[in-house]
Coordinates of C-alpha atoms in Angstrom, one line a residue:
M1 CA -0.2 0.1 0.0
A2 CA 3.1 2.5 1.5
A3 CA 4.8 1.9 -2.9
A4 CA 0.8 2.0 -4.6
A5 CA 1.2 5.6 -2.7
A6 CA 4.4 6.6 -3.2
V7 CA 3.7 5.7 -7.5
S8 CA 1.3 8.1 -7.5
A9 CA 2.2 11.6 -5.5
P10 CA 2.7 14.0 -8.3
P11 CA 5.5 14.4 -9.1
A12 CA 7.8 17.5 -6.8
A13 CA 7.5 20.7 -8.8
R14 CA 10.6 21.7 -10.3
I15 CA 12.8 24.8 -9.3
E16 CA 13.5 27.1 -13.0
S17 CA 16.4 28.6 -13.6
R18 CA 15.9 32.3 -15.3
W19 CA 18.7 33.6 -17.0
I20 CA 18.5 37.0 -18.2
V21 CA 19.3 35.9 -21.2
S22 CA 20.2 33.4 -21.9
R23 CA 22.5 30.2 -20.6
S24 CA 25.5 30.6 -23.0
V25 CA 25.0 35.1 -23.1
D26 CA 25.0 34.6 -20.0
L27 CA 27.5 32.2 -18.8
A28 CA 30.3 34.4 -21.1
L29 CA 29.7 37.1 -20.0
V30 CA 29.1 36.6 -16.2
I31 CA 31.7 34.5 -15.9
G32 CA 33.8 34.6 -18.6
G33 CA 34.3 38.7 -17.4
A34 CA 35.4 37.1 -14.0
A35 CA 37.7 34.6 -15.7
A36 CA 39.3 37.3 -18.0
G37 CA 40.1 39.2 -14.4
Y38 CA 41.5 36.4 -12.8
A39 CA 43.8 35.2 -16.3
Y40 CA 44.2 39.3 -16.5
L41 CA 45.4 38.9 -13.2
V42 CA 47.2 35.9 -13.0
A43 CA 49.3 37.6 -16.1
Y44 CA 50.0 40.8 -14.4
V45 CA 51.5 38.3 -10.8
A46 CA 52.7 35.5 -12.8
L47 CA 53.9 36.3 -16.0
H48 CA 54.9 40.6 -14.8
V49 CA 53.0 41.5 -18.3
P50 CA 52.9 45.8 -17.7
I51 CA 50.2 46.7 -16.0
S52 CA 50.1 49.3 -18.6
L53 CA 49.3 47.0 -21.2
L54 CA 46.9 45.3 -19.6
W55 CA 45.5 48.4 -18.7
W56 CA 44.9 49.4 -22.0
F57 CA 43.6 46.1 -24.0
W58 CA 41.4 45.6 -20.9
S59 CA 39.9 49.7 -21.9
V60 CA 39.8 48.6 -25.4
G61 CA 38.1 45.4 -25.0
F62 CA 35.9 45.6 -21.7
D63 CA 34.9 49.4 -21.6
G64 CA 35.2 50.5 -24.9
T65 CA 32.7 48.6 -25.7
H66 CA 30.0 50.5 -22.8
I67 CA 31.8 53.4 -23.5
F68 CA 30.5 52.9 -27.7
A69 CA 27.1 51.4 -26.3
T70 CA 26.1 54.8 -24.1
A71 CA 27.6 56.5 -27.2
S72 CA 25.3 54.8 -29.7
R73 CA 22.8 55.6 -27.6
T74 CA 23.2 59.7 -26.7
F75 CA 25.1 61.1 -29.7
F76 CA 24.2 58.8 -32.4
D77 CA 20.7 58.2 -31.9
S78 CA 19.3 61.2 -34.0
E79 CA 15.9 60.9 -31.4
A80 CA 17.6 61.1 -28.7
R81 CA 20.2 64.2 -29.3
A82 CA 16.4 65.9 -30.8
R83 CA 14.5 65.3 -27.1
Y84 CA 17.5 66.2 -25.0
P85 CA 19.7 69.0 -26.6
K86 CA 20.8 70.5 -24.3
L87 CA 21.9 67.7 -22.5
L88 CA 24.0 66.2 -24.5
Y89 CA 25.9 69.2 -26.0
G90 CA 26.4 71.1 -22.6
S91 CA 27.4 67.4 -21.0
L92 CA 29.8 66.8 -23.8
L93 CA 30.9 70.4 -23.1
F94 CA 31.4 70.4 -19.8
F95 CA 33.0 66.7 -19.6
F96 CA 35.7 67.6 -22.2
A97 CA 36.6 70.6 -20.9
L98 CA 37.0 69.5 -16.1
G99 CA 40.6 67.4 -17.1
P100 CA 42.1 70.5 -18.8
A101 CA 40.5 72.9 -16.1
M102 CA 41.6 70.6 -13.3
V103 CA 45.7 70.5 -14.8
L104 CA 45.8 73.7 -15.5
A105 CA 44.9 75.0 -12.2
G106 CA 47.5 71.8 -10.9
L107 CA 45.2 69.6 -9.6
K108 CA 46.2 67.3 -11.2
G109 CA 46.5 64.2 -8.4
W110 CA 42.5 65.2 -8.0
L111 CA 41.7 64.5 -11.5
Y112 CA 43.1 61.2 -11.5
L113 CA 40.9 60.0 -8.0
L114 CA 37.7 61.7 -9.8
V115 CA 39.3 59.5 -13.2
G116 CA 39.7 56.6 -11.0
A117 CA 36.2 57.4 -8.6
W118 CA 33.8 58.1 -12.4
A119 CA 35.2 55.0 -14.0
Y120 CA 35.0 52.0 -11.2

């Protein structure tokens, strides 16, 4: 009798996995990004690759894609330019003028701190 009850019981609810995009994309971008960070750490510590070279490749390979995505949704998009011209061009002018102004004012160290904190 106990065996019959166990057979007729409904199957346990299965936990459905949820991915942001899909399994392969999420694993590549999330786990792959973390693996790339560890690979860079190993390249610097164990292989003595210059940090400036690693920083350049990281900036172009990872940060460059984020910068392009932002630019393509703002400055390269005619609708966004038409809708927010003061915000887009004002922020462009402000941020491109900020660095030279800080250097001329002798605040290079503060500029480095600002850029480092802003980027990461």
